[in-house]
Amino acid sequence: MKRILVMGAAGQIGSELVPALRAVYGVDSVVAADLCALSAMPDSLRVGPCEQIDILDIPKTVSVIKKYNIDTIYNLVALLSSVGETKPQLSWDINLGGLMNLLEISREHKLALFTPSSIGAFGPSTPPDNTPQDTIQRPTSMYGVTKVAGELLADYYHQKYGVDARGVRFPGIISNVTLPGGGTTDYAVQIYYDAIKKGSFVSNIGAGTYMDMMYMPDATRAAIEVMEADPAKLIHRNCFNVAAMSFDPEEIAASVKKAIPNFAMSYDVDEVRQAIANSWPNKMDDSAARDEWGWKHEYNLEKTTADMLSVLKQRYQ
Ligand code: AKB
């Protein structure tokens, strides 16, 4: 049975990945760690072991690894794409410095390490449709630069030191527990909250901008399944494209409107986010993940909208 440390546990993905991991491996086998004080951790995480850790604090990270006899780390610490453009140095330090620390710790203590990459690892010269697993990666955001470098670094640690580093390239993640912050795909989460709370939404991404998206239950399952995959079957290792759905603001608005006929969407496009979105793929080809470890999404846009609206309706109405 794995003994897992989740870094960045209080964020959008962590707050749902920790319960998903605990359901598989047991509550006491999964330690939720975040920069925030323990008192600020969501109650849903505090049902099991929790620690306050700064990813840049190596001694503290190592002491927690020893305390709980950890053999696997999930690294979810990151400054997302839009905020990364306002804080590029911090983005480099956290996204890449943090990963470097965890790779070194994994090498020394023989741990497995999951780090997500992102559609942000692609750029304007990447083929935008059916973006292949192995293709041109010349991102133009600092977030993307850290993601490509992170993919290479993780591959390097695997090839050179045998570190069991694995990862997926996540699309924008749609979820209803913890809001994302500072991302380009955040609009696809906010639209559901605003539809329920206000009946209207102002999109900061323009019509016709297609990006890959994924509902959280698929995302947490992908993170668990890639780490459970038979290593003998992995040709790629880090940063598998994983896809579920691709839509533009008009299509997600239409799916919300089917359930809330009076829903109205308007546009106030954010230039920074739009430029990033324009540089990302419209839709990735994830056949390598499907072939090598059996990846299969369960949620399309229709199913995601139905679930998001039902959860948020119960919570806010
Ligand atoms: C972002 O928009 O920055 C993230 C991502 C796609 O990696 N959600």
XYZ file of C-alpha atoms and ligand atoms in Angstrom:
325
model
C 0.000 0.000 0.000
C 1.351 3.416 -0.982
C 2.172 6.123 1.607
C 1.490 9.393 -0.153
C 2.353 13.062 0.405
C 0.262 15.575 -1.552
C 1.987 18.956 -1.894
C -0.361 21.869 -2.654
C -3.244 19.879 -1.177
C -5.535 22.837 -0.456
C -5.708 23.995 -4.090
C -8.271 23.238 -6.789
C -6.978 19.757 -7.665
C -5.533 18.825 -4.259
C -8.757 19.427 -2.370
C -10.384 16.680 -4.468
C -7.367 14.483 -5.181
C -6.644 13.960 -1.463
C -10.109 12.479 -0.745
C -9.867 10.404 -3.964
C -6.457 9.019 -2.925
C -7.701 8.371 0.614
C -10.644 6.413 -0.804
C -8.159 4.136 -2.613
C -5.228 3.891 -0.178
C -6.805 4.697 3.207
C -7.186 7.958 5.114
C -4.028 7.575 7.209
C -1.870 6.744 4.171
C -2.337 10.142 2.500
C -0.783 13.266 4.043
C -2.217 16.590 2.857
C 0.426 19.341 2.826
C 0.103 22.968 1.862
C 1.740 26.339 2.425
C -1.343 27.502 4.317
C -1.688 27.105 8.078
C -3.302 23.870 9.231
C -6.248 25.882 10.571
C -6.842 27.206 7.025
C -6.940 23.721 5.454
C -10.392 22.645 4.241
C -12.238 20.502 6.812
C -12.504 17.745 4.205
C -8.701 17.370 4.298
C -8.392 17.612 8.065
C -10.089 14.237 8.563
C -6.635 12.734 7.929
C -2.975 13.689 8.450
C -2.099 17.263 7.430
C 1.140 19.249 7.481
C 2.140 22.816 6.679
C 5.022 22.732 4.163
C 6.619 25.332 1.887
C 7.809 23.450 -1.216
C 11.012 25.499 -1.108
C 11.759 24.260 2.436
C 13.719 21.041 1.781
C 14.489 20.089 5.437
C 10.805 20.384 6.429
C 9.716 18.358 3.383
C 12.239 15.626 4.194
C 11.233 15.537 7.860
C 7.565 14.984 6.881
C 8.589 12.261 4.403
C 10.475 10.467 7.183
C 7.746 11.031 9.786
C 5.103 9.298 7.643
C 7.371 6.870 5.771
C 6.264 8.380 2.442
C 7.005 6.518 -0.816
C 5.037 8.631 -3.330
C 4.620 12.390 -3.788
C 1.910 14.176 -5.748
C 3.214 17.660 -6.526
C 0.340 20.054 -7.194
C 2.136 23.271 -6.269
C 2.045 25.822 -9.103
C 1.385 29.403 -10.027
C -1.069 29.130 -12.945
C -0.740 30.718 -16.366
C -2.390 34.102 -16.020
C -0.933 34.981 -12.614
C 2.439 33.698 -13.855
C 2.520 36.553 -16.359
C 2.336 39.092 -13.525
C 4.915 37.244 -11.356
C 7.274 35.470 -13.785
C 10.191 35.086 -11.365
C 8.018 33.709 -8.590
C 6.433 31.392 -11.147
C 9.880 30.068 -12.109
C 10.937 29.693 -8.454
C 7.797 27.882 -7.329
C 6.957 25.810 -10.398
C 10.459 24.740 -11.317
C 12.426 25.312 -8.098
C 9.770 23.362 -6.202
C 9.862 20.522 -8.727
C 13.662 20.404 -8.661
C 13.558 20.065 -4.859
C 11.070 17.212 -5.053
C 13.018 15.408 -7.790
C 16.191 15.601 -5.719
C 14.344 14.383 -2.622
C 12.789 11.584 -4.707
C 16.221 10.567 -6.000
C 17.740 10.523 -2.530
C 14.828 8.780 -0.779
C 13.752 6.559 -3.710
C 10.246 7.985 -4.026
C 7.784 8.001 -6.922
C 6.723 11.485 -8.042
C 3.652 12.702 -9.915
C 3.806 16.226 -11.354
C 1.147 17.519 -13.699
C 2.118 19.340 -16.845
C -0.540 21.178 -18.812
C -1.878 22.232 -22.195
C 0.175 25.305 -21.258
C 3.298 23.385 -22.287
C 2.326 24.027 -25.922
C 2.668 27.239 -27.877
C 1.612 29.022 -31.056
C 3.812 26.871 -33.316
C 2.305 23.626 -31.934
C -0.236 21.955 -34.259
C -3.496 23.175 -32.633
C -5.810 20.362 -33.757
C -5.300 16.802 -32.556
C -2.082 18.031 -30.970
C 0.240 15.006 -30.962
C 1.907 13.589 -27.860
C 5.351 14.415 -29.243
C 5.386 17.696 -31.094
C 6.720 21.260 -31.166
C 6.680 22.880 -27.691
C 7.615 26.551 -27.781
C 5.217 28.109 -25.211
C 5.040 31.880 -24.886
C 3.878 32.122 -21.237
C 6.166 31.780 -18.211
C 3.831 29.047 -16.940
C 4.404 27.167 -20.193
C 8.158 27.629 -19.978
C 8.153 26.100 -16.483
C 5.917 23.244 -17.645
C 8.126 22.278 -20.607
C 11.264 22.550 -18.482
C 9.516 20.485 -15.792
C 8.632 17.745 -18.278
C 12.254 17.578 -19.434
C 13.600 17.674 -15.893
C 11.343 14.827 -14.775
C 12.357 12.744 -17.824
C 16.013 13.512 -17.043
C 15.673 12.321 -13.438
C 14.015 9.141 -14.649
C 16.629 8.391 -17.314
C 19.673 9.399 -15.303
C 18.715 8.355 -11.763
C 15.793 5.955 -12.224
C 13.354 8.206 -10.352
C 9.813 6.925 -10.943
C 8.579 10.321 -12.165
C 5.299 10.381 -14.095
C 2.800 12.986 -15.212
C -0.021 14.050 -17.483
C -0.704 17.229 -19.423
C -3.922 18.394 -17.835
C -6.492 20.408 -19.762
C -8.417 23.145 -17.918
C -10.051 21.433 -14.931
C -13.729 22.064 -14.144
C -14.669 21.496 -10.507
C -16.966 22.573 -7.693
C -15.050 22.192 -4.416
C -12.222 24.739 -4.585
C -12.165 27.513 -7.180
C -9.079 27.720 -9.391
C -7.085 30.923 -9.217
C -5.018 32.721 -11.820
C -5.585 30.340 -14.732
C -6.633 30.941 -18.329
C -9.259 28.197 -18.287
C -10.887 29.444 -15.038
C -13.804 30.930 -17.000
C -15.119 27.413 -17.614
C -15.578 26.962 -13.855
C -16.857 30.454 -13.035
C -19.598 30.263 -15.678
C -21.414 27.582 -13.638
C -21.153 29.511 -10.360
C -22.425 32.716 -11.981
C -25.182 30.892 -13.848
C -26.548 29.581 -10.537
C -25.913 32.686 -8.450
C -26.709 35.469 -10.969
C -28.214 33.891 -14.071
C -25.578 35.594 -16.223
C -21.853 35.475 -16.912
C -19.211 37.762 -18.420
C -16.572 35.698 -20.236
C -12.980 36.929 -20.230
C -12.211 34.516 -23.106
C -13.562 35.336 -26.543
C -16.034 33.381 -28.684
C -14.405 30.816 -30.949
C -11.521 30.099 -28.533
C -11.377 26.329 -28.178
C -9.431 24.689 -25.339
C -9.309 21.179 -23.872
C -11.195 20.817 -20.575
C -11.792 17.973 -18.118
C -14.163 17.394 -15.198
C -12.463 16.832 -11.848
C -13.500 13.169 -11.325
C -11.703 12.312 -14.588
C -8.683 14.416 -13.581
C -8.220 12.755 -10.186
C -8.666 9.323 -11.781
C -6.028 10.142 -14.425
C -3.563 11.159 -11.708
C -4.130 7.925 -9.803
C -4.172 5.635 -12.854
C -0.947 6.932 -14.399
C 0.847 6.274 -11.096
C -0.639 2.754 -10.946
C 0.274 1.968 -14.571
C 2.590 -0.960 -15.320
C 5.975 0.734 -15.915
C 6.883 -1.917 -18.497
C 4.082 -0.615 -20.728
C 5.083 3.052 -20.557
C 6.870 4.282 -23.670
C 6.296 7.854 -22.576
C 6.488 8.570 -18.908
C 6.055 12.158 -18.052
C 3.380 14.346 -19.426
C 0.880 12.231 -21.290
C -1.719 14.257 -23.186
C -5.069 13.466 -21.506
C -8.247 14.828 -23.064
C -11.964 14.684 -22.381
C -13.765 17.558 -24.163
C -13.002 20.694 -26.119
C -15.332 23.684 -26.416
C -15.405 27.464 -26.792
C -17.363 29.894 -24.568
C -20.376 29.765 -26.926
C -20.665 25.988 -26.579
C -20.403 25.884 -22.789
C -22.910 28.771 -22.563
C -25.307 26.841 -24.830
C -25.033 23.786 -22.591
C -25.817 25.924 -19.501
C -28.724 27.579 -21.337
C -30.327 24.193 -21.969
C -30.782 23.849 -18.196
C -31.290 27.565 -17.406
C -33.144 29.052 -20.401
C -32.832 32.666 -19.153
C -29.048 32.403 -18.759
C -27.196 35.147 -20.667
C -23.497 35.476 -21.448
C -21.610 38.571 -22.573
C -17.922 39.223 -23.216
C -15.229 41.392 -21.624
C -12.104 39.780 -23.035
C -8.948 39.865 -20.914
C -6.022 40.471 -23.272
C -3.443 38.506 -21.276
C -5.654 35.442 -20.876
C -6.822 35.621 -24.494
C -3.249 35.728 -25.810
C -2.385 32.681 -23.707
C -5.524 30.838 -24.815
C -4.769 31.612 -28.476
C -1.348 30.006 -28.092
C -2.757 26.738 -26.663
C -4.131 23.742 -28.594
C -7.791 23.530 -29.600
C -7.812 19.813 -28.896
C -5.118 17.311 -27.948
C -4.658 13.774 -29.241
C -4.383 11.581 -26.135
C -3.957 8.221 -27.860
C -0.575 7.581 -26.168
C -2.265 7.664 -22.730
C -5.105 5.485 -24.041
C -2.693 2.931 -25.551
C -0.022 2.853 -22.831
C -2.115 2.848 -19.645
C -5.733 2.615 -20.683
C -6.806 6.245 -20.147
C -10.498 6.823 -20.893
C -12.523 9.893 -19.937
C -16.051 9.558 -18.573
C -17.366 13.128 -18.612
C -18.235 15.062 -21.766
C -19.601 18.626 -21.709
C -23.225 17.549 -21.306
C -22.503 15.279 -18.320
C -20.198 17.877 -16.749
C -22.787 20.646 -17.042
C -25.513 18.457 -15.550
C -23.353 17.532 -12.554
C -21.911 21.017 -11.966
C -25.333 22.683 -12.049
C -26.923 20.097 -9.803
C -24.151 20.367 -7.165
C -24.078 24.180 -7.229
C -27.883 24.468 -7.235
C -28.061 22.387 -4.069
C -25.353 24.503 -2.466
C -26.536 27.998 -3.396
C -30.300 27.893 -4.014
C -4.384 27.413 -16.448
O -5.348 27.875 -17.087
O -3.356 28.038 -16.230
C -4.480 25.990 -15.965
C -3.915 25.048 -16.968
C -4.656 24.728 -18.188
O -2.851 24.536 -16.773
N -5.835 25.663 -15.671
